[in-house]
Amino acid sequence: MSDKQSTLMMLGLAALLTGCAVRSPDSRIGSAAAGSPERWIASKAARAGIDRDWIKRFGDAQLVALVEESMKNHPDLRVAAERVRRAEAIARLSGAARRVQVSGQVNGLLQKQRFPGFPLSLGSNTAEVYGASLDVSWELDLWGRLRASRRAAAGDQQAQVQDYRAARVSMAAQLAKAWFALGEANEQIGLAQAAILVRDKTVLSIRERFAVALEGGLASQLRLAETDLASSRASLARWQAERERALRQVELLAGRYPEGRLLSQKGLPGIPAPPPVGLPSELLLRRPDILAAERRYAAAGNRHRAARLARYPSFSLTGRTGTSTNSLNEVLDSRFGVWSLAGGVMQPLIAGGRLREEERVAGHDEEIALRELQRSVLRGFGEVEQALVAEDYFARREQAVAESARSAKEAAEAAILDFADGAVDALTLLRAQDRQVQTAFQLVALLRMRLDNRVDLHLALGGDFKLRTPE
């Protein structure tokens, strides 16, 4: 075999062996799917599908724009995206052990040897050796240990992608809730201001009646009216502070400096149509936290396999082609070519119990990953059931409070007329007005709680808003 042919053989072998592709770890979701219910207990609806545009369902273009801004600017999401890239790099790095290692070197040796004699020295010899070589080495993955390690790294990378998905949808949910808190504060401020106007007029009316000593104009009733007026002013101050807090929270979540300049007078949106809930089994295939836990379990299984296979003998191939000459100007001359091809087997014999204990540790890690997957599945089922139950009760409660608020408003309006006619005393008027104010506050608070629960339901179902790859 010529020197040129041997070089081509080495490079061809390297290209062939380096091109072997890695396969992702097989899905192990079946280990956690046992015992999954056939349908949700809290809902008989089982429409399949996933609402990927749920942020848009609230009908607020400014909220959608803020979420998109958050996806680009928030540091937490940038960190999560960078973790994905790091995991990808680790996955590529893990394949290096399976690939052919090729190195080139040029060396020179100048050696002088003396030959002592008695009574005279026999002289010395100076030798020069120069060479250039291309070295190829490869470990034959006969048992699949290196493949298992690389699949484990691929599983970790896929888990990081799911973590990134979870971070994105969590950030969108936090921002939506902060936006709804801002909307609630705006509405509550409007109600508090309206209550101040009404109660201020009531204080004036009672004071006028008290001045002319008419029936119902007792000093105690005047003081109660002034107390209600002060309470309304306190409520206004409270909700103004809440609006400032929510405003800065929105800015922070959008990745902005919290300077309170995102002025918004918007109230709360209406409740959109409920999302498709699908079946419990579908949840296992779309919630990012469950998918991330499953990928980590699959990766742990491959690490356990790799640790077990590390106790098996390993096979390696090495090859070298190059030149060797005693003249530097002949180092690239193919007439002085040399080549070699060798194989070896290494069997671990005594490692102080390290390999056995590493296998046990990997086995424990796999068991932990399984339990964490089962915990994620159980938590996911629980969050869906809780959100569905709350959805139903919030709707019924809001309907009852809305009816109560309408009755309270009508009662307060009637009490104002009756008080002006002298048909009722000030206490009746004050009670009617207070009931009107409180039910109005409750109704807005309930709407905000329903919106927050709807966000929780989307999260529990694994919904998202047009998923993207890491920026």
XYZ file of C-alpha atoms in Angstrom:
471
model
C 0.000 0.000 0.000
C 1.428 3.385 -1.012
C 1.783 6.308 1.385
C -0.881 8.259 -0.541
C -3.284 5.329 -0.392
C -2.767 4.925 3.340
C -3.481 8.623 3.936
C -6.698 8.442 1.918
C -7.723 5.337 3.833
C -7.227 7.082 7.177
C -9.191 10.170 6.130
C -11.994 8.084 4.619
C -12.335 6.025 7.779
C -12.446 9.209 9.849
C -15.183 10.740 7.695
C -17.244 7.544 7.759
C -17.104 7.073 11.508
C -17.592 10.759 12.329
C -20.831 10.902 10.348
C -22.753 8.559 12.641
C -25.876 10.372 13.874
C -27.259 10.332 17.376
C -30.836 9.328 18.112
C -32.879 11.122 20.762
C -33.860 9.087 23.833
C -37.063 7.131 23.397
C -40.135 8.549 25.131
C -40.766 7.175 28.617
C -43.994 9.046 29.308
C -45.763 5.694 29.608
C -44.091 5.238 32.991
C -46.150 8.161 34.322
C -49.310 7.696 32.243
C -50.566 4.670 34.166
C -53.653 5.523 36.148
C -54.522 8.637 34.146
C -58.289 9.288 34.185
C -60.267 8.949 30.965
C -61.747 12.429 31.346
C -61.630 15.407 33.664
C -63.759 15.089 36.799
C -64.605 18.807 36.898
C -65.661 19.052 33.247
C -67.419 16.763 30.825
C -66.234 18.790 27.856
C -63.402 17.056 26.057
C -62.743 19.138 22.966
C -59.281 18.348 21.708
C -56.784 20.976 20.697
C -54.609 23.605 22.282
C -55.293 27.333 22.400
C -51.995 28.811 21.244
C -53.426 32.315 20.875
C -54.932 32.644 24.327
C -53.282 36.002 25.024
C -55.194 37.433 22.056
C -58.470 36.021 23.344
C -58.692 38.837 25.895
C -59.073 41.322 23.056
C -56.390 43.742 24.225
C -53.810 44.692 21.595
C -51.699 46.537 24.174
C -51.440 43.396 26.299
C -50.359 41.389 23.247
C -47.700 43.999 22.431
C -46.404 43.960 26.009
C -46.125 40.170 25.973
C -44.157 40.270 22.729
C -41.902 42.937 24.247
C -41.366 40.778 27.296
C -40.390 37.810 25.141
C -37.604 39.873 23.589
C -36.358 41.898 26.532
C -36.890 40.170 29.855
C -33.576 38.945 31.350
C -35.093 35.718 32.703
C -36.088 34.623 29.202
C -32.688 35.551 27.831
C -31.112 33.398 30.517
C -33.468 30.517 29.634
C -32.627 30.879 25.927
C -28.921 30.879 26.716
C -29.357 27.684 28.724
C -30.878 26.078 25.642
C -27.836 27.080 23.576
C -25.511 25.811 26.299
C -27.322 22.469 26.384
C -27.025 22.230 22.617
C -23.282 22.813 22.888
C -22.988 20.140 25.590
C -24.949 17.712 23.412
C -22.547 18.323 20.541
C -19.579 18.026 22.894
C -20.841 14.687 24.198
C -20.530 13.259 20.703
C -16.813 14.007 20.549
C -15.912 10.756 22.302
C -17.666 8.743 19.589
C -15.998 10.560 16.742
C -12.663 9.780 15.198
C -9.846 11.823 16.681
C -7.440 13.071 14.025
C -4.244 14.950 14.800
C -1.251 16.004 12.811
C 2.264 16.601 14.030
C 5.737 17.481 12.809
C 8.669 16.515 15.051
C 12.431 16.669 15.056
C 15.054 14.983 17.203
C 18.757 15.805 17.494
C 20.580 13.272 19.671
C 24.290 12.957 20.510
C 25.658 9.755 22.075
C 29.198 9.333 23.481
C 31.057 5.982 23.545
C 33.496 5.981 26.462
C 36.573 3.749 26.366
C 39.800 3.093 28.319
C 42.264 4.558 28.149
C 40.975 6.597 25.182
C 37.447 7.738 24.244
C 35.949 5.867 21.325
C 34.207 8.986 20.067
C 30.562 9.950 19.734
C 27.657 9.790 17.310
C 25.151 12.538 16.441
C 21.798 11.489 14.955
C 19.023 13.596 13.452
C 15.470 12.283 13.014
C 12.630 14.306 11.459
C 9.104 13.225 10.754
C 5.556 14.301 9.931
C 2.511 12.189 10.688
C -1.277 12.058 10.575
C -2.644 10.138 13.576
C -6.160 8.687 13.735
C -7.743 7.080 16.799
C -11.252 5.795 17.402
C -12.985 3.890 20.186
C -15.284 1.220 18.822
C -18.586 1.648 20.698
C -19.421 -2.036 20.575
C -21.751 -2.070 23.601
C -23.347 1.336 23.061
C -21.886 3.110 26.109
C -20.910 6.226 24.173
C -24.228 6.249 22.321
C -26.074 6.116 25.645
C -24.050 9.041 27.000
C -24.752 11.086 23.915
C -28.476 10.296 24.039
C -28.466 11.424 27.659
C -26.996 14.766 26.613
C -29.585 15.036 23.838
C -32.329 14.404 26.407
C -30.940 17.164 28.623
C -30.932 19.539 25.664
C -34.558 18.714 24.861
C -35.482 19.251 28.521
C -33.916 22.710 28.381
C -36.036 23.527 25.326
C -39.144 22.580 27.295
C -37.929 24.653 30.253
C -37.618 27.588 27.870
C -41.189 27.015 26.695
C -42.371 26.896 30.290
C -40.511 30.117 31.102
C -42.107 31.888 28.139
C -45.651 30.889 28.959
C -45.104 31.617 32.662
C -43.810 35.089 31.832
C -46.813 35.759 29.599
C -49.139 34.645 32.386
C -47.445 36.829 34.986
C -47.660 39.829 32.697
C -51.328 39.164 31.910
C -52.146 38.970 35.627
C -50.229 42.179 36.349
C -52.106 43.851 33.494
C -55.422 42.687 34.939
C -54.361 43.997 38.359
C -53.756 47.360 36.686
C -57.170 47.178 35.028
C -58.860 46.313 38.305
C -57.140 49.240 40.028
C -58.381 51.588 37.299
C -61.956 50.384 37.732
C -61.818 50.459 41.520
C -60.455 54.021 41.386
C -63.432 55.019 39.247
C -65.830 53.409 41.714
C -64.125 55.049 44.682
C -64.307 58.462 43.004
C -67.993 57.945 42.242
C -68.591 56.881 45.847
C -66.867 60.030 47.111
C -69.136 62.237 45.003
C -72.298 60.471 46.217
C -71.255 60.395 49.859
C -70.140 64.015 49.752
C -73.626 64.975 48.592
C -75.141 62.799 51.321
C -73.083 64.547 54.001
C -74.275 67.917 52.712
C -77.896 66.761 52.707
C -77.715 65.417 56.242
C -75.892 68.510 57.446
C -78.605 70.718 55.958
C -81.310 68.635 57.596
C -79.419 68.685 60.863
C -79.155 72.474 60.645
C -82.933 72.893 60.458
C -83.394 70.182 63.137
C -85.662 68.024 60.979
C -86.314 64.385 61.830
C -83.442 62.176 60.725
C -80.859 64.905 61.102
C -79.266 63.565 64.262
C -75.600 64.283 64.897
C -74.733 60.577 65.034
C -76.077 60.038 61.544
C -74.044 62.978 60.277
C -70.908 61.508 61.821
C -71.636 58.121 60.174
C -72.031 59.828 56.817
C -68.709 61.633 57.312
C -67.110 58.309 58.296
C -68.338 56.676 55.075
C -66.979 59.633 53.096
C -63.564 59.284 54.743
C -63.602 55.529 54.055
C -64.227 56.185 50.371
C -61.290 58.593 50.266
C -59.124 55.962 51.947
C -60.243 53.403 49.357
C -59.334 55.823 46.598
C -55.838 56.303 48.026
C -55.433 52.547 48.433
C -56.352 51.791 44.828
C -54.228 54.620 43.511
C -51.258 53.065 45.298
C -52.245 49.653 43.938
C -52.349 51.077 40.420
C -48.833 52.483 40.788
C -47.569 49.140 42.067
C -49.259 47.165 39.276
C -48.023 49.662 36.696
C -44.410 49.166 37.699
C -44.870 45.412 37.856
C -46.091 45.454 34.253
C -43.049 47.488 33.211
C -40.677 45.117 34.986
C -42.227 42.066 33.352
C -42.019 43.774 29.975
C -38.282 44.242 30.535
C -38.507 48.000 31.075
C -37.207 50.216 33.834
C -40.073 50.656 36.380
C -40.579 54.384 36.054
C -44.381 54.363 36.020
C -44.828 55.932 32.591
C -46.944 53.194 31.048
C -50.123 55.187 31.511
C -53.260 53.150 31.002
C -56.827 53.940 31.947
C -58.174 50.643 30.666
C -60.406 48.551 32.841
C -60.825 44.797 32.847
C -61.704 42.923 29.645
C -64.631 40.553 29.404
C -64.262 36.839 29.994
C -63.467 35.082 26.688
C -64.893 31.747 25.648
C -63.435 28.791 27.556
C -60.489 26.981 25.950
C -60.579 23.361 24.745
C -59.650 21.118 27.648
C -59.066 17.893 25.740
C -58.370 14.665 27.618
C -56.049 14.073 30.588
C -53.835 11.845 28.433
C -53.271 14.742 26.023
C -51.929 16.865 28.862
C -48.899 14.569 29.122
C -47.903 15.463 25.571
C -48.234 19.248 25.690
C -47.383 20.643 29.133
C -43.768 21.825 28.938
C -42.957 21.025 32.576
C -44.164 17.432 32.122
C -42.277 17.095 28.845
C -39.121 18.487 30.483
C -39.426 16.003 33.368
C -39.941 13.143 30.899
C -36.830 14.143 28.928
C -34.779 14.243 32.126
C -36.062 10.806 33.062
C -35.111 9.499 29.615
C -31.656 11.085 29.948
C -31.192 9.556 33.405
C -32.040 6.141 32.000
C -29.348 6.471 29.348
C -26.803 7.599 31.935
C -27.654 4.556 34.016
C -27.095 2.362 30.967
C -23.782 4.079 30.199
C -22.603 3.574 33.781
C -23.465 -0.113 33.594
C -21.685 -0.553 30.248
C -18.551 1.184 31.573
C -17.690 -2.137 33.258
C -17.488 -3.870 29.869
C -14.273 -4.044 27.831
C -13.587 -1.215 25.378
C -12.112 -1.584 21.900
C -9.982 1.022 20.141
C -8.380 1.452 16.738
C -5.353 3.633 16.022
C -3.617 4.430 12.795
C -0.688 6.553 11.680
C 0.721 7.563 8.353
C 3.623 9.929 7.705
C 7.333 10.144 7.027
C 10.561 9.582 8.946
C 13.963 10.778 7.752
C 17.284 12.092 9.048
C 17.118 15.168 6.852
C 14.785 18.091 7.502
C 14.349 18.903 3.818
C 13.067 15.371 3.179
C 10.351 15.416 5.856
C 7.557 15.810 3.251
C 9.096 13.335 0.774
C 6.719 10.372 0.368
C 9.642 8.052 -0.379
C 10.367 8.066 3.343
C 6.794 7.216 4.266
C 5.764 5.003 7.172
C 2.328 3.873 8.344
C 0.810 1.699 11.025
C -2.599 0.360 12.021
C -3.307 -1.153 15.440
C -6.184 -2.264 17.597
C -6.539 -2.754 21.328
C -8.890 -4.053 24.010
C -9.061 -2.678 27.552
C -10.972 -4.393 30.340
C -11.311 -2.637 33.738
C -10.180 -5.057 36.418
C -9.788 -3.231 39.700
C -11.080 0.348 40.127
C -11.596 0.434 43.862
C -15.354 -0.080 43.455
C -15.699 3.189 41.539
C -17.535 1.721 38.536
C -19.961 -0.209 40.713
C -20.795 2.829 42.830
C -21.136 5.066 39.766
C -23.700 2.612 38.406
C -25.604 2.698 41.695
C -25.584 6.499 41.753
C -26.892 6.575 38.191
C -29.618 4.120 39.180
C -30.702 6.357 42.050
C -30.687 9.372 39.720
C -32.970 7.516 37.331
C -35.376 6.638 40.132
C -35.401 10.253 41.324
C -36.141 11.449 37.791
C -39.052 8.999 37.565
C -40.549 10.269 40.816
C -40.123 13.870 39.672
C -41.924 13.037 36.442
C -44.778 11.424 38.369
C -44.933 14.478 40.626
C -45.126 16.798 37.604
C -47.937 14.727 36.099
C -49.912 14.670 39.344
C -49.407 18.408 39.826
C -50.540 19.032 36.268
C -53.725 17.015 36.729
C -54.413 18.798 40.000
C -53.935 22.271 38.511
C -56.344 21.526 35.666
C -59.010 20.116 37.973
C -58.683 23.046 40.382
C -58.855 25.634 37.610
C -61.899 23.943 36.052
C -63.710 23.795 39.386
C -62.861 27.426 40.135
C -64.023 28.431 36.637
C -67.488 27.089 37.351
C -67.800 28.532 40.851
C -66.418 31.934 39.881
C -68.973 32.171 37.060
C -71.870 31.359 39.390
C -70.564 33.659 42.082
C -70.114 36.545 39.652
C -73.653 36.093 38.382
C -75.026 36.266 41.931
C -72.932 39.305 42.862
C -73.909 41.065 39.618
C -77.556 40.563 40.496
C -76.893 41.798 44.011
C -75.084 44.864 42.649
C -78.038 45.738 40.420
C -80.454 45.449 43.346
C -78.152 47.475 45.601
C -77.909 50.233 42.997
C -81.677 50.385 42.626
C -82.107 50.395 46.403
C -79.613 53.255 46.815
C -81.323 55.328 44.130
C -84.701 54.751 45.777
C -83.287 55.584 49.214
C -82.017 58.951 47.946
C -85.513 59.861 46.736
C -87.178 58.581 49.921
C -84.699 60.503 52.060
C -85.398 63.683 50.127
C -89.124 63.124 50.714
C -88.538 62.360 54.377
C -89.821 58.787 54.019
C -86.652 57.183 55.447
C -83.984 58.265 57.877
C -80.298 58.825 57.131
C -79.267 55.388 58.463
C -81.345 53.657 55.799
C -79.792 55.859 53.136
C -76.265 55.231 54.400
C -76.793 51.459 54.533
C -78.172 51.418 50.992
C -75.275 53.478 49.655
C -72.683 51.383 51.471
C -74.195 48.192 50.079
C -74.106 49.652 46.576
C -70.441 50.631 46.928
C -69.349 47.300 48.405
C -71.163 45.123 45.857
C -69.696 47.203 43.028
C -66.205 46.673 44.473
C -66.876 42.942 44.866
C -68.062 42.595 41.287
C -64.870 44.119 39.876
C -62.716 42.005 42.196
C -64.564 38.849 41.102
C -64.058 39.670 37.436
C -60.345 40.053 38.033
C -60.250 36.716 39.915
C -62.064 35.028 37.019
C -59.542 36.439 34.567
C -56.624 35.279 36.720
C -58.175 31.818 36.974
C -58.628 31.715 33.206
C -54.904 32.405 32.852
C -54.220 29.606 35.354
C -56.414 27.276 33.305
C -54.472 28.041 30.130
C -51.225 27.372 31.985
C -52.546 24.152 33.487
C -53.639 22.906 30.066
C -50.224 23.641 28.614
C -51.479 26.316 26.220
C -49.145 28.876 24.725
C -49.165 31.865 22.416
C -47.471 31.018 19.126
C -44.352 29.303 20.396
C -41.065 30.386 18.918
C -37.547 29.072 18.911
C -35.095 30.779 21.282
C -34.078 34.239 20.066
